[in-house]
Short mmCIF file of C-alpha atoms and ligand atoms in Angstrom, two decimals:
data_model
loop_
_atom_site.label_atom_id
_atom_site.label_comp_id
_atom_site.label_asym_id
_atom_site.label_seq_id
_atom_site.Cartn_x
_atom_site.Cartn_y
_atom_site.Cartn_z
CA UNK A 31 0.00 0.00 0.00
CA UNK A 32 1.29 3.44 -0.59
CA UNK A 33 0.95 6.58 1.38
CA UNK A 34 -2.12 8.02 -1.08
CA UNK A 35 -4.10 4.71 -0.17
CA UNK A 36 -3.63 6.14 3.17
CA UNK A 37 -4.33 9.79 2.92
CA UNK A 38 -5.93 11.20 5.88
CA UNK A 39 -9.65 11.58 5.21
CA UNK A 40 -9.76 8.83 2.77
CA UNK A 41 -12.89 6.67 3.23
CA UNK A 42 -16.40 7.08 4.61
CA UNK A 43 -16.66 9.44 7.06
CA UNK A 44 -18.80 9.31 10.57
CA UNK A 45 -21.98 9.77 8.89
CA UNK A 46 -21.67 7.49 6.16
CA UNK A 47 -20.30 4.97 8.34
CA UNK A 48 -23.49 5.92 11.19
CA UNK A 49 -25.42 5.67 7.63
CA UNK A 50 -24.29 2.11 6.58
CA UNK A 51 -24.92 0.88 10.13
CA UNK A 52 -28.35 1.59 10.16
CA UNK A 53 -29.02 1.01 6.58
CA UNK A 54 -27.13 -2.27 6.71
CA UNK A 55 -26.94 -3.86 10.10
CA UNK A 56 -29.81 -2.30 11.95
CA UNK A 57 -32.15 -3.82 9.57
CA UNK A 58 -32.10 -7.08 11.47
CA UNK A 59 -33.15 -7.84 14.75
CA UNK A 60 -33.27 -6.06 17.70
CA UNK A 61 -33.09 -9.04 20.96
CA UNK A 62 -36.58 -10.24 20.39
CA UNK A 63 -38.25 -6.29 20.26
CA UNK A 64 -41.01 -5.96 17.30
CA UNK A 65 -38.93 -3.95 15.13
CA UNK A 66 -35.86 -3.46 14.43
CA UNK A 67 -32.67 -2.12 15.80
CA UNK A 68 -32.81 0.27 12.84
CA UNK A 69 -36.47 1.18 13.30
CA UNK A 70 -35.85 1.47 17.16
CA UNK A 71 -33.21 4.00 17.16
CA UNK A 72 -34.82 5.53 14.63
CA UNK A 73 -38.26 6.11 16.50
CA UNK A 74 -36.29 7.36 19.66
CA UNK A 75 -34.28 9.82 17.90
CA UNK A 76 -37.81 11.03 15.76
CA UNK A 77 -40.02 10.91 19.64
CA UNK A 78 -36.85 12.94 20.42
CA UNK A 79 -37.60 15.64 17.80
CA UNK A 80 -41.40 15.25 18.15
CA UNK A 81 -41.24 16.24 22.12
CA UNK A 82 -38.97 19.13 21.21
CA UNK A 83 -35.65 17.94 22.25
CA UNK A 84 -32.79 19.84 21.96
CA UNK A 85 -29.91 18.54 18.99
CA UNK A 86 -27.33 16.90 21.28
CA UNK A 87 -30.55 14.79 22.96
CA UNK A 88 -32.34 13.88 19.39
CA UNK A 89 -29.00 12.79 18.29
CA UNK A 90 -28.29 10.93 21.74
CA UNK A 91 -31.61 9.31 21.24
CA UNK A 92 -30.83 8.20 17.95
CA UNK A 93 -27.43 7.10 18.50
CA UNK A 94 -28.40 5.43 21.59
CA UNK A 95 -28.14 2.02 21.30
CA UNK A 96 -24.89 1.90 18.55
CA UNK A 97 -22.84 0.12 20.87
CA UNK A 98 -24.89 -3.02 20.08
CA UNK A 99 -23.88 -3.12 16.62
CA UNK A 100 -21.09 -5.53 15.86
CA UNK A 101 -18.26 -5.24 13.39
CA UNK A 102 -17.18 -1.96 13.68
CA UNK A 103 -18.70 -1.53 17.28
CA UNK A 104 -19.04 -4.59 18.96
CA UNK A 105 -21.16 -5.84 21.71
CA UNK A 106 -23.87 -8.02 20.27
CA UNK A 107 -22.31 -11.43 20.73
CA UNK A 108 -22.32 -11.12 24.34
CA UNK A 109 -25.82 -9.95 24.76
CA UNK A 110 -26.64 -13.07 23.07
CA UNK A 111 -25.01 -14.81 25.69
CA UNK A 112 -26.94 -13.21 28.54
CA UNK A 113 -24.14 -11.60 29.68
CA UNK A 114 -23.98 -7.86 29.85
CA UNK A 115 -22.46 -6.39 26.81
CA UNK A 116 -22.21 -2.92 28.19
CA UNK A 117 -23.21 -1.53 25.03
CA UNK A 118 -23.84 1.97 26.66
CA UNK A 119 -20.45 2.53 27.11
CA UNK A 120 -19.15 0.51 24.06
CA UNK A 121 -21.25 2.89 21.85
CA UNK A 122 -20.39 6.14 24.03
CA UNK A 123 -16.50 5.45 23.60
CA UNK A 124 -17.13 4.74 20.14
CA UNK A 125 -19.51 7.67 19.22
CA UNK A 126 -16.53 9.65 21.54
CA UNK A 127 -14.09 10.29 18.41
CA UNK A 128 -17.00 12.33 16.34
CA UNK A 129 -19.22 14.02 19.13
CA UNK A 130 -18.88 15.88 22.50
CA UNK A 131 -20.14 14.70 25.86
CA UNK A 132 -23.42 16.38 25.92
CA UNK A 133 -24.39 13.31 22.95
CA UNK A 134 -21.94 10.83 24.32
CA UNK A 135 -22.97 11.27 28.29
CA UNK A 136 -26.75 10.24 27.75
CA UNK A 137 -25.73 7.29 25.16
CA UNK A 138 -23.27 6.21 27.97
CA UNK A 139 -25.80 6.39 31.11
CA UNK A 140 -29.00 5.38 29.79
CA UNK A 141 -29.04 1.50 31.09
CA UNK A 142 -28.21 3.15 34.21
CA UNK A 143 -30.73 5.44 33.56
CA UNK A 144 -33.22 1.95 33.48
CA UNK A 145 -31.64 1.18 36.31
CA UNK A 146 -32.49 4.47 38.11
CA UNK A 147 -35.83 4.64 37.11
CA UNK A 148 -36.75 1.35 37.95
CA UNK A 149 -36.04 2.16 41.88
CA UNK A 150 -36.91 6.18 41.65
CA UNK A 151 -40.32 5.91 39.87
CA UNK A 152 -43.35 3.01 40.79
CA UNK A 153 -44.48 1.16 38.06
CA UNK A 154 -42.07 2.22 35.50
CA UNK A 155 -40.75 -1.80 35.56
CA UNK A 156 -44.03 -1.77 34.16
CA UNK A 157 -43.19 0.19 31.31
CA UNK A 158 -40.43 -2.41 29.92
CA UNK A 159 -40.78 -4.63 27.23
CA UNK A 160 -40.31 -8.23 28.23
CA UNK A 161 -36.61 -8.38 26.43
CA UNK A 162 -35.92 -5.13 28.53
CA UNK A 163 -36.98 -6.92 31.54
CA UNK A 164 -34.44 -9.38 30.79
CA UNK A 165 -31.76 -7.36 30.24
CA UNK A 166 -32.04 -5.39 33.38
CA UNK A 167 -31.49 -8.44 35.28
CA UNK A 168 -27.96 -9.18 33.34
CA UNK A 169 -27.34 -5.47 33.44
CA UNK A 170 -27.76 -5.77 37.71
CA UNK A 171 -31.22 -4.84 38.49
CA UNK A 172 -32.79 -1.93 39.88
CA UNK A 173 -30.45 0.65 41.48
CA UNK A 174 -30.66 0.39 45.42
CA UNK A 175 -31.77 3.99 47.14
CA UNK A 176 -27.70 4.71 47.64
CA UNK A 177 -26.93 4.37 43.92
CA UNK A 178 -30.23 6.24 42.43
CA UNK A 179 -29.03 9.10 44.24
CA UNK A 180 -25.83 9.26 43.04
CA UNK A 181 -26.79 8.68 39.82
CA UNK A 182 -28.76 11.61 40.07
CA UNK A 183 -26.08 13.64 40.94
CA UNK A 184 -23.80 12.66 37.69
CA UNK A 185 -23.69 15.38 35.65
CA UNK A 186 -26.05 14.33 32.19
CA UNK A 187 -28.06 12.03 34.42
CA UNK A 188 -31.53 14.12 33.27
CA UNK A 189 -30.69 14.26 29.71
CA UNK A 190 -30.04 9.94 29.95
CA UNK A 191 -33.32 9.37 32.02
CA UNK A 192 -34.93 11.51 29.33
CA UNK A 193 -33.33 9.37 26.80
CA UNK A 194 -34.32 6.53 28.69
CA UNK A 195 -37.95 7.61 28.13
CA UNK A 196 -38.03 7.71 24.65
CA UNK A 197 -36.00 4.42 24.23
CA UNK A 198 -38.75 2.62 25.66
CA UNK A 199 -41.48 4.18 24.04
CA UNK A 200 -39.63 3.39 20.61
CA UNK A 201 -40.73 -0.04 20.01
CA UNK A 202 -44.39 0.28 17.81
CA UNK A 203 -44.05 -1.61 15.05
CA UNK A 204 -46.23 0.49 13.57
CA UNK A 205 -45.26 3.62 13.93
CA UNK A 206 -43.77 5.47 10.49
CA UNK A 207 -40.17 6.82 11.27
CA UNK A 208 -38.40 8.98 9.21
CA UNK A 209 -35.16 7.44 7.86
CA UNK A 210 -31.28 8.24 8.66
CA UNK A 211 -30.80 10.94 6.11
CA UNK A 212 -33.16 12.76 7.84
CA UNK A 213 -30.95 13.03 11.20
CA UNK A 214 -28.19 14.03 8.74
CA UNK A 215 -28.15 17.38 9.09
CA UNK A 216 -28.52 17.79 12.36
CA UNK A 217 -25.77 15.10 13.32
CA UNK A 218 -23.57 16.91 10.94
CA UNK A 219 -24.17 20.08 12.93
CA UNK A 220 -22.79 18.28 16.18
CA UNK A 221 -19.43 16.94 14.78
CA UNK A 222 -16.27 17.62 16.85
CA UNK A 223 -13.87 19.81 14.31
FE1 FE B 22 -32.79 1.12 23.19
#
């Protein structure tokens, strides 16, 4: 290989790579859930915009749940094992190299943000999908009374439960969602330069 094939800048760049994961990848799946990862992410980040959301939390909503992409990502494979995969970090260190905290804190904190609201609000356990349920146990169960209120003290802790929110609510099959190149523009306005 010589140093042109190597040219700083050469190849896709964040969005086209965000683009092929969702167009590509997030088509399949997502852990038993009624649509898929695509369609999931892609309802959050559109209930996002719907409720009025500033940028940094529509795109945080989108981009939520990237860290359970494999390949370039990784993380899936030991969901699928009923392990943890911690794919809230995974995606937040990932995400880390194209956007600044305020999109990478809630992406990072919003399991704990389950976590959190599982022990701060009655009945929200309620509110999870039966996959979700599942998960919560691998991912350590509800937060005990010490740990929801230090959670609530991290800074970015509102904007994840909010986050949170809209991550469960985005799992209607039938609800229309508008597709990645929407969210372009808007992502594109939150790069790091
Ligand atoms: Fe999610």
């Amino acid at each position: 290989m010589n140093a042109a094939d190597r040219a700083p800048g050469a190849g896709p760049g964040p969005l086209d790579l965000l683009a092929e994961l969702f167009e590509g990848e997030g088509g399949a799946e997502y852990f038993g859930e009624e649509v898929t990862q695509a369609q999931h992410m892609l309802q959050a980040g559109a209930l996002a915009e719907a409720a009025g959301a500033p940028a940094h939390l529509v795109a945080a909503a989108l981009l939520h749940d990237v860290g359970h992409f494999h390949g370039t990502v990784t993380g899936r494979d030991l969901m699928e094992e009923g392990r943890d995969n911690r794919h809230g970090h995974t995606g937040a260190d990932w995400l880390a190299r194209w956007f600044g905290p305020e999109v990478t804190g809630p992406v990072r904190l919003h399991v704990a943000a389950k976590r959190y609201l599982c022990t701060a609000e009655p009945g929200y356990a309620a509110l999870l999908s039966e996959a979700s349920v599942h998960t919560l146990r691998v991912q350590g169960g509800p937060m005990t009374p010490e740990q929801a209120r230090a959670f609530e003290a991290l800074p970015g802790a509102a904007d994840a439960v909010a986050v949170r929110r809209w991550d469960e609510q985005a799992k209607d099959p039938l609800m229309a969602t508008p597709d990645f190149a929407h969210f372009r523009p808007l992502l594109a306005g939150l790069l790091l330069t």
